[in-house]
Amino acid sequence: MTEEKYYINKVDTDKKSIYCHHDLMGELLIPTHKHDKAQMLYTEGGIVYVITQTNTYFLPARHFMWIPKGVEHSIHTNSENVIMRNLYFPVKKNEHTFYESEGIYPVNDLLLQMMLFTNRWDGNLIKGSRNYDITKAIKAILPTICLNNLPLSLPFSKDVRLTKIVNYLDDNLGETILFSKLAIQFGFSERSLYRLFQKDLGMSFIQYLTIRRILKAIELLLEKNLAVNEVAQAVGYNSVPSFSNTFYKILRQRPSDYINGEQILKKS
């Protein structure tokens, strides 16, 4: 499998253009690559993970990911029928700090309609053209309307001891997991395990487990067509209100609203 198959070699051919590419994924993986332009990636129709050298990002429906220039990343999906909408922007000096960091953001109705307007465009959009001006406007409004960089990513564990624990958590998200018992099970004191999470992952055990559970919940909501209470139980929540509140804190919307938003997207 070559990068050329995925148009990657064309993105930077004209350094001043905005490059546009919308298409079916066609495969389950786009291999690791990078480009000199910043990328706005919006996807529809399946589960999408973007993996960088330091993090795994989950890109849910009705959200986009901003990938700064030069960031190596690969794209993984659960379906070849995922639609990818890509805009690649040249980087200029002294731009807004928004454009310097990786991030996942919800797409409001305005941004969604602007993205869908570019649906039939492909290739280099040249300065001075109507299409260029429209896509430039999309980029320009992002710092204003994208105020919530959602924590939909998890860092990779570099410590072999913690990798085993993280794998165990992934396999048992539906179970009640007590930190004290987890420490004993893997031969740690609570204090030393707490420090290991902070040192290796930069977050606490509770933070890691909460985000991992919500990421799994999003997968189940999108893939399995389960009721909210079924999803809550599947990711370890005995209380639907507690699950809904946690979901809201991370995605800024309730699970039921998220499902409804996905249905709206499919109809548009």
GROMACS .gro file of N, CA, C and O in nm, residues 37-139:
model
  412
   37LYS      N    1   0.141   2.129   0.478
   37LYS     CA    2   0.021   2.209   0.502
   37LYS      C    3  -0.053   2.155   0.624
   37LYS      O    4  -0.044   2.036   0.655
   38ALA      N    5  -0.124   2.243   0.691
   38ALA     CA    6  -0.209   2.200   0.801
   38ALA      C    7  -0.335   2.134   0.744
   38ALA      O    8  -0.382   2.170   0.636
   39GLN      N    9  -0.389   2.038   0.817
   39GLN     CA   10  -0.501   1.959   0.767
   39GLN      C   11  -0.624   1.974   0.856
   39GLN      O   12  -0.617   1.968   0.978
   40MET      N   13  -0.738   1.994   0.790
   40MET     CA   14  -0.868   1.990   0.857
   40MET      C   15  -0.937   1.863   0.809
   40MET      O   16  -0.970   1.851   0.691
   41LEU      N   17  -0.957   1.769   0.898
   41LEU     CA   18  -1.012   1.638   0.863
   41LEU      C   19  -1.149   1.620   0.925
   41LEU      O   20  -1.165   1.624   1.046
   42TYR      N   21  -1.248   1.600   0.840
   42TYR     CA   22  -1.385   1.575   0.883
   42TYR      C   23  -1.430   1.443   0.821
   42TYR      O   24  -1.407   1.419   0.702
   43THR      N   25  -1.492   1.356   0.900
   43THR     CA   26  -1.530   1.225   0.849
   43THR      C   27  -1.676   1.193   0.879
   43THR      O   28  -1.735   1.248   0.972
   44GLU      N   29  -1.732   1.105   0.799
   44GLU     CA   30  -1.870   1.059   0.817
   44GLU      C   31  -1.877   0.909   0.792
   44GLU      O   32  -1.802   0.856   0.711
   45GLY      N   33  -1.966   0.842   0.862
   45GLY     CA   34  -2.001   0.705   0.826
   45GLY      C   35  -1.928   0.594   0.897
   45GLY      O   36  -1.941   0.478   0.858
   46GLY      N   37  -1.853   0.624   1.003
   46GLY     CA   38  -1.786   0.516   1.074
   46GLY      C   39  -1.696   0.567   1.184
   46GLY      O   40  -1.689   0.686   1.213
   47ILE      N   41  -1.626   0.472   1.246
   47ILE     CA   42  -1.534   0.503   1.355
   47ILE      C   43  -1.397   0.538   1.297
   47ILE      O   44  -1.345   0.465   1.212
   48VAL      N   45  -1.339   0.648   1.342
   48VAL     CA   46  -1.211   0.691   1.290
   48VAL      C   47  -1.115   0.721   1.404
   48VAL      O   48  -1.151   0.794   1.498
   49TYR      N   49  -0.996   0.663   1.396
   49TYR     CA   50  -0.888   0.695   1.489
   49TYR      C   51  -0.774   0.758   1.411
   49TYR      O   52  -0.738   0.711   1.303
   50VAL      N   53  -0.717   0.864   1.465
   50VAL     CA   54  -0.598   0.927   1.410
   50VAL      C   55  -0.486   0.907   1.511
   50VAL      O   56  -0.496   0.949   1.626
   51ILE      N   57  -0.381   0.841   1.468
   51ILE     CA   58  -0.271   0.807   1.558
   51ILE      C   59  -0.148   0.889   1.521
   51ILE      O   60  -0.099   0.883   1.408
   52THR      N   61  -0.099   0.967   1.618
   52THR     CA   62   0.024   1.042   1.602
   52THR      C   63   0.135   0.970   1.678
   52THR      O   64   0.115   0.860   1.730
   53GLN      N   65   0.251   1.031   1.687
   53GLN     CA   66   0.362   0.967   1.758
   53GLN      C   67   0.339   0.963   1.908
   53GLN      O   68   0.402   0.885   1.979
   54THR      N   69   0.248   1.046   1.958
   54THR     CA   70   0.230   1.054   2.104
   54THR      C   71   0.090   1.020   2.151
   54THR      O   72   0.070   0.986   2.268
   55ASN      N   73  -0.011   1.027   2.063
   55ASN     CA   74  -0.149   1.009   2.107
   55ASN      C   75  -0.233   0.930   2.008
   55ASN      O   76  -0.202   0.925   1.888
   56THR      N   77  -0.339   0.871   2.060
   56THR     CA   78  -0.445   0.815   1.976
   56THR      C   79  -0.566   0.906   1.990
   56THR      O   80  -0.619   0.924   2.100
   57TYR      N   81  -0.611   0.964   1.879
   57TYR     CA   82  -0.727   1.053   1.879
   57TYR      C   83  -0.849   0.980   1.824
   57TYR      O   84  -0.839   0.907   1.725
   58PHE      N   85  -0.962   1.002   1.888
   58PHE     CA   86  -1.087   0.946   1.838
   58PHE      C   87  -1.166   1.058   1.774
   58PHE      O   88  -1.193   1.161   1.837
   59LEU      N   89  -1.203   1.041   1.648
   59LEU     CA   90  -1.275   1.144   1.574
   59LEU      C   91  -1.418   1.098   1.551
   59LEU      O   92  -1.447   1.020   1.461
   60PRO      N   93  -1.512   1.145   1.633
   60PRO     CA   94  -1.652   1.103   1.618
   60PRO      C   95  -1.725   1.182   1.511
   60PRO      O   96  -1.674   1.283   1.460
   61ALA      N   97  -1.845   1.136   1.477
   61ALA     CA   98  -1.927   1.206   1.379
   61ALA      C   99  -1.957   1.348   1.427
   61ALA      O  100  -1.963   1.375   1.546
   62ARG      N  101  -1.975   1.438   1.328
   62ARG     CA  102  -2.004   1.580   1.353
   62ARG      C  103  -1.893   1.650   1.430
   62ARG      O  104  -1.916   1.745   1.505
   63HIS      N  105  -1.771   1.602   1.414
   63HIS     CA  106  -1.652   1.667   1.470
   63HIS      C  107  -1.543   1.667   1.363
   63HIS      O  108  -1.546   1.588   1.269
   64PHE      N  109  -1.447   1.758   1.377
   64PHE     CA  110  -1.333   1.757   1.287
   64PHE      C  111  -1.205   1.760   1.370
   64PHE      O  112  -1.205   1.798   1.487
   65MET      N  113  -1.096   1.718   1.308
   65MET     CA  114  -0.967   1.726   1.373
   65MET      C  115  -0.878   1.822   1.296
   65MET      O  116  -0.873   1.821   1.173
   66TRP      N  117  -0.809   1.909   1.370
   66TRP     CA  118  -0.709   1.999   1.312
   66TRP      C  119  -0.572   1.937   1.336
   66TRP      O  120  -0.536   1.905   1.448
   67ILE      N  121  -0.497   1.917   1.228
   67ILE     CA  122  -0.364   1.857   1.236
   67ILE      C  123  -0.263   1.959   1.183
   67ILE      O  124  -0.264   1.990   1.063
   68PRO      N  125  -0.177   2.014   1.267
   68PRO     CA  126  -0.079   2.114   1.221
   68PRO      C  127   0.019   2.055   1.120
   68PRO      O  128   0.033   1.934   1.107
   69LYS      N  129   0.087   2.141   1.051
   69LYS     CA  130   0.187   2.098   0.952
   69LYS      C  131   0.295   2.014   1.019
   69LYS      O  132   0.331   2.035   1.136
   70GLY      N  133   0.347   1.915   0.946
   70GLY     CA  134   0.460   1.837   0.992
   70GLY      C  135   0.430   1.731   1.096
   70GLY      O  136   0.522   1.661   1.140
   71VAL      N  137   0.305   1.713   1.135
   71VAL     CA  138   0.270   1.613   1.236
   71VAL      C  139   0.250   1.478   1.167
   71VAL      O  140   0.159   1.463   1.083
   72GLU      N  141   0.332   1.381   1.201
   72GLU     CA  142   0.316   1.247   1.144
   72GLU      C  143   0.191   1.182   1.202
   72GLU      O  144   0.168   1.186   1.323
   73HIS      N  145   0.110   1.121   1.115
   73HIS     CA  146  -0.012   1.058   1.162
   73HIS      C  147  -0.058   0.950   1.064
   73HIS      O  148  -0.025   0.953   0.945
   74SER      N  149  -0.131   0.855   1.118
   74SER     CA  150  -0.197   0.754   1.036
   74SER      C  151  -0.346   0.759   1.069
   74SER      O  152  -0.385   0.808   1.175
   75ILE      N  153  -0.429   0.710   0.976
   75ILE     CA  154  -0.574   0.715   0.993
   75ILE      C  155  -0.629   0.573   0.984
   75ILE      O  156  -0.602   0.501   0.888
   76HIS      N  157  -0.707   0.535   1.085
   76HIS     CA  158  -0.760   0.399   1.095
   76HIS      C  159  -0.912   0.406   1.107
   76HIS      O  160  -0.965   0.488   1.182
   77THR      N  161  -0.982   0.320   1.034
   77THR     CA  162  -1.128   0.319   1.041
   77THR      C  163  -1.181   0.177   1.054
   77THR      O  164  -1.107   0.080   1.036
   78ASN      N  165  -1.310   0.168   1.085
   78ASN     CA  166  -1.373   0.037   1.095
   78ASN      C  167  -1.446   0.001   0.967
   78ASN      O  168  -1.508  -0.103   0.957
   79SER      N  169  -1.442   0.090   0.866
   79SER     CA  170  -1.516   0.066   0.744
   79SER      C  171  -1.449   0.134   0.626
   79SER      O  172  -1.404   0.250   0.637
   80GLU      N  173  -1.446   0.067   0.512
   80GLU     CA  174  -1.392   0.127   0.391
   80GLU      C  175  -1.486   0.234   0.336
   80GLU      O  176  -1.449   0.312   0.248
   81ASN      N  177  -1.609   0.239   0.387
   81ASN     CA  178  -1.709   0.332   0.337
   81ASN      C  179  -1.712   0.465   0.412
   81ASN      O  180  -1.801   0.547   0.391
   82VAL      N  181  -1.616   0.484   0.503
   82VAL     CA  182  -1.605   0.613   0.570
   82VAL      C  183  -1.573   0.721   0.466
   82VAL      O  184  -1.487   0.703   0.381
   83ILE      N  185  -1.646   0.832   0.474
   83ILE     CA  186  -1.620   0.945   0.385
   83ILE      C  187  -1.525   1.041   0.455
   83ILE      O  188  -1.548   1.081   0.568
   84MET      N  189  -1.419   1.077   0.386
   84MET     CA  190  -1.322   1.172   0.439
   84MET      C  191  -1.335   1.305   0.364
   84MET      O  192  -1.337   1.307   0.241
   85ARG      N  193  -1.346   1.412   0.439
   85ARG     CA  194  -1.347   1.546   0.381
   85ARG      C  195  -1.222   1.616   0.432
   85ARG      O  196  -1.210   1.642   0.551
   86ASN      N  197  -1.130   1.646   0.341
   86ASN     CA  198  -1.000   1.703   0.378
   86ASN      C  199  -0.979   1.839   0.316
   86ASN      O  200  -1.001   1.857   0.195
   87LEU      N  201  -0.936   1.934   0.397
   87LEU     CA  202  -0.889   2.062   0.348
   87LEU      C  203  -0.749   2.083   0.403
   87LEU      O  204  -0.726   2.067   0.523
   88TYR      N  205  -0.655   2.115   0.315
   88TYR     CA  206  -0.516   2.136   0.355
   88TYR      C  207  -0.480   2.283   0.329
   88TYR      O  208  -0.491   2.331   0.216
   89PHE      N  209  -0.433   2.350   0.435
   89PHE     CA  210  -0.408   2.493   0.428
   89PHE      C  211  -0.259   2.526   0.439
   89PHE      O  212  -0.190   2.471   0.527
   90PRO      N  213  -0.210   2.616   0.354
   90PRO     CA  214  -0.071   2.661   0.370
   90PRO      C  215  -0.054   2.735   0.502
   90PRO      O  216  -0.147   2.800   0.550
   91VAL      N  217   0.062   2.722   0.561
   91VAL     CA  218   0.091   2.784   0.690
   91VAL      C  219   0.160   2.917   0.670
   91VAL      O  220   0.255   2.928   0.592
   92LYS      N  221   0.110   3.018   0.740
   92LYS     CA  222   0.168   3.151   0.730
   92LYS      C  223   0.227   3.192   0.865
   92LYS      O  224   0.193   3.135   0.969
   93LYS      N  225   0.313   3.292   0.863
   93LYS     CA  226   0.376   3.340   0.986
   93LYS      C  227   0.275   3.419   1.069
   93LYS      O  228   0.185   3.483   1.016
   94ASN      N  229   0.295   3.412   1.201
   94ASN     CA  230   0.216   3.493   1.295
   94ASN      C  231   0.066   3.466   1.286
   94ASN      O  232  -0.016   3.557   1.301
   95GLU      N  233   0.030   3.340   1.262
   95GLU     CA  234  -0.111   3.304   1.262
   95GLU      C  235  -0.161   3.287   1.405
   95GLU      O  236  -0.084   3.279   1.500
   96HIS      N  237  -0.292   3.275   1.418
   96HIS     CA  238  -0.355   3.253   1.548
   96HIS      C  239  -0.300   3.123   1.608
   96HIS      O  240  -0.274   3.025   1.538
   97THR      N  241  -0.283   3.122   1.739
   97THR     CA  242  -0.227   3.004   1.806
   97THR      C  243  -0.315   2.881   1.791
   97THR      O  244  -0.268   2.768   1.811
   98PHE      N  245  -0.442   2.899   1.756
   98PHE     CA  246  -0.532   2.785   1.733
   98PHE      C  247  -0.471   2.687   1.635
   98PHE      O  248  -0.483   2.564   1.651
   99TYR      N  249  -0.404   2.739   1.532
   99TYR     CA  250  -0.355   2.656   1.423
   99TYR      C  251  -0.227   2.579   1.457
   99TYR      O  252  -0.180   2.500   1.377
  100GLU      N  253  -0.174   2.600   1.576
  100GLU     CA  254  -0.046   2.540   1.612
  100GLU      C  255  -0.061   2.405   1.683
  100GLU      O  256   0.038   2.333   1.698
  101SER      N  257  -0.183   2.371   1.727
  101SER     CA  258  -0.200   2.252   1.811
  101SER      C  259  -0.302   2.155   1.752
  101SER      O  260  -0.400   2.196   1.688
  102GLU      N  261  -0.278   2.026   1.774
  102GLU     CA  262  -0.374   1.924   1.737
  102GLU      C  263  -0.499   1.941   1.823
  102GLU      O  264  -0.491   1.978   1.939
  103GLY      N  265  -0.613   1.914   1.764
  103GLY     CA  266  -0.735   1.926   1.842
  103GLY      C  267  -0.855   1.869   1.771
  103GLY      O  268  -0.857   1.857   1.648
  104ILE      N  269  -0.957   1.830   1.849
  104ILE     CA  270  -1.083   1.780   1.797
  104ILE      C  271  -1.193   1.873   1.844
  104ILE      O  272  -1.203   1.904   1.963
  105TYR      N  273  -1.279   1.915   1.749
  105TYR     CA  274  -1.379   2.016   1.778
  105TYR      C  275  -1.515   1.976   1.719
  105TYR      O  276  -1.520   1.916   1.611
  106PRO      N  277  -1.622   2.009   1.787
  106PRO     CA  278  -1.756   1.985   1.731
  106PRO      C  279  -1.781   2.077   1.612
  106PRO      O  280  -1.727   2.188   1.605
  107VAL      N  281  -1.863   2.031   1.520
  107VAL     CA  282  -1.897   2.108   1.401
  107VAL      C  283  -2.038   2.163   1.417
  107VAL      O  284  -2.133   2.085   1.428
  108ASN      N  285  -2.052   2.294   1.421
  108ASN     CA  286  -2.186   2.352   1.430
  108ASN      C  287  -2.250   2.355   1.292
  108ASN      O  288  -2.188   2.319   1.191
  109ASP      N  289  -2.377   2.399   1.286
  109ASP     CA  290  -2.450   2.395   1.159
  109ASP      C  291  -2.385   2.481   1.052
  109ASP      O  292  -2.381   2.444   0.934
  110LEU      N  293  -2.333   2.597   1.091
  110LEU     CA  294  -2.268   2.686   0.995
  110LEU      C  295  -2.148   2.619   0.931
  110LEU      O  296  -2.135   2.615   0.808
  111LEU      N  297  -2.061   2.563   1.015
  111LEU     CA  298  -1.940   2.500   0.963
  111LEU      C  299  -1.974   2.376   0.882
  111LEU      O  300  -1.910   2.348   0.779
  112LEU      N  301  -2.075   2.301   0.925
  112LEU     CA  302  -2.116   2.181   0.851
  112LEU      C  303  -2.162   2.219   0.711
  112LEU      O  304  -2.122   2.156   0.612
  113GLN      N  305  -2.244   2.322   0.699
  113GLN     CA  306  -2.294   2.363   0.568
  113GLN      C  307  -2.180   2.414   0.479
  113GLN      O  308  -2.179   2.389   0.358
  114MET      N  309  -2.084   2.483   0.538
  114MET     CA  310  -1.970   2.532   0.460
  114MET      C  311  -1.885   2.415   0.410
  114MET      O  312  -1.838   2.415   0.296
  115MET      N  313  -1.867   2.314   0.497
  115MET     CA  314  -1.790   2.197   0.455
  115MET      C  315  -1.862   2.121   0.344
  115MET      O  316  -1.801   2.079   0.245
  116LEU      N  317  -1.993   2.103   0.359
  116LEU     CA  318  -2.070   2.030   0.258
  116LEU      C  319  -2.072   2.106   0.126
  116LEU      O  320  -2.084   2.045   0.019
  117PHE      N  321  -2.059   2.238   0.131
  117PHE     CA  322  -2.056   2.319   0.010
  117PHE      C  323  -1.935   2.287  -0.077
  117PHE      O  324  -1.937   2.304  -0.199
  118THR      N  325  -1.828   2.238  -0.012
  118THR     CA  326  -1.705   2.206  -0.086
  118THR      C  327  -1.706   2.062  -0.140
  118THR      O  328  -1.605   2.015  -0.192
  119ASN      N  329  -1.818   1.995  -0.129
  119ASN     CA  330  -1.828   1.852  -0.154
  119ASN      C  331  -1.775   1.809  -0.291
  119ASN      O  332  -1.712   1.704  -0.304
  120ARG      N  333  -1.799   1.889  -0.394
  120ARG     CA  334  -1.762   1.849  -0.531
  120ARG      C  335  -1.626   1.902  -0.574
  120ARG      O  336  -1.584   1.880  -0.689
  121TRP      N  337  -1.558   1.969  -0.487
  121TRP     CA  338  -1.427   2.025  -0.522
  121TRP      C  339  -1.317   1.921  -0.502
  121TRP      O  340  -1.324   1.837  -0.413
  122ASP      N  341  -1.213   1.933  -0.581
  122ASP     CA  342  -1.102   1.838  -0.568
  122ASP      C  343  -0.975   1.901  -0.623
  122ASP      O  344  -0.978   1.970  -0.726
  123GLY      N  345  -0.864   1.880  -0.552
  123GLY     CA  346  -0.736   1.929  -0.599
  123GLY      C  347  -0.702   2.067  -0.546
  123GLY      O  348  -0.755   2.113  -0.446
  124ASN      N  349  -0.610   2.134  -0.615
  124ASN     CA  350  -0.560   2.263  -0.571
  124ASN      C  351  -0.662   2.374  -0.598
  124ASN      O  352  -0.710   2.389  -0.710
  125LEU      N  353  -0.691   2.451  -0.494
  125LEU     CA  354  -0.775   2.569  -0.508
  125LEU      C  355  -0.681   2.689  -0.509
  125LEU      O  356  -0.606   2.712  -0.414
  126ILE      N  357  -0.686   2.766  -0.616
  126ILE     CA  358  -0.587   2.871  -0.639
  126ILE      C  359  -0.636   3.006  -0.587
  126ILE      O  360  -0.754   3.040  -0.601
  127LYS      N  361  -0.544   3.081  -0.527
  127LYS     CA  362  -0.575   3.214  -0.474
  127LYS      C  363  -0.638   3.301  -0.582
  127LYS      O  364  -0.592   3.305  -0.695
  128GLY      N  365  -0.747   3.368  -0.543
  128GLY     CA  366  -0.819   3.453  -0.637
  128GLY      C  367  -0.945   3.387  -0.690
  128GLY      O  368  -1.034   3.455  -0.743
  129SER      N  369  -0.956   3.256  -0.674
  129SER     CA  370  -1.075   3.186  -0.719
  129SER      C  371  -1.183   3.190  -0.611
  129SER      O  372  -1.154   3.207  -0.493
  130ARG      N  373  -1.307   3.176  -0.651
  130ARG     CA  374  -1.419   3.175  -0.556
  130ARG      C  375  -1.406   3.060  -0.457
  130ARG      O  376  -1.430   3.078  -0.337
  131ASN      N  377  -1.367   2.943  -0.505
  131ASN     CA  378  -1.354   2.826  -0.417
  131ASN      C  379  -1.246   2.848  -0.312
  131ASN      O  380  -1.260   2.808  -0.196
  132TYR      N  381  -1.137   2.911  -0.353
  132TYR     CA  382  -1.028   2.941  -0.259
  132TYR      C  383  -1.078   3.035  -0.150
  132TYR      O  384  -1.050   3.014  -0.030
  133ASP      N  385  -1.152   3.137  -0.189
  133ASP     CA  386  -1.201   3.235  -0.091
  133ASP      C  387  -1.295   3.170   0.011
  133ASP      O  388  -1.293   3.204   0.130
  134ILE      N  389  -1.378   3.077  -0.035
  134ILE     CA  390  -1.472   3.010   0.056
  134ILE      C  391  -1.398   2.922   0.156
  134ILE      O  392  -1.426   2.925   0.276
  135THR      N  393  -1.302   2.845   0.108
  135THR     CA  394  -1.227   2.758   0.200
  135THR      C  395  -1.138   2.840   0.292
  135THR      O  396  -1.118   2.803   0.409
  136LYS      N  397  -1.087   2.951   0.244
  136LYS     CA  398  -1.009   3.039   0.330
  136LYS      C  399  -1.097   3.094   0.442
  136LYS      O  400  -1.052   3.108   0.557
  137ALA      N  401  -1.223   3.121   0.411
  137ALA     CA  402  -1.317   3.170   0.512
  137ALA      C  403  -1.344   3.063   0.617
  137ALA      O  404  -1.360   3.093   0.736
  138ILE      N  405  -1.348   2.936   0.575
  138ILE     CA  406  -1.366   2.826   0.670
  138ILE      C  407  -1.253   2.828   0.772
  138ILE      O  408  -1.276   2.821   0.893
  139LYS      N  409  -1.132   2.839   0.723
  139LYS     CA  410  -1.017   2.841   0.814
  139LYS      C  411  -1.021   2.963   0.906
  139LYS      O  412  -0.993   2.952   1.026
   0.00000   0.00000   0.00000
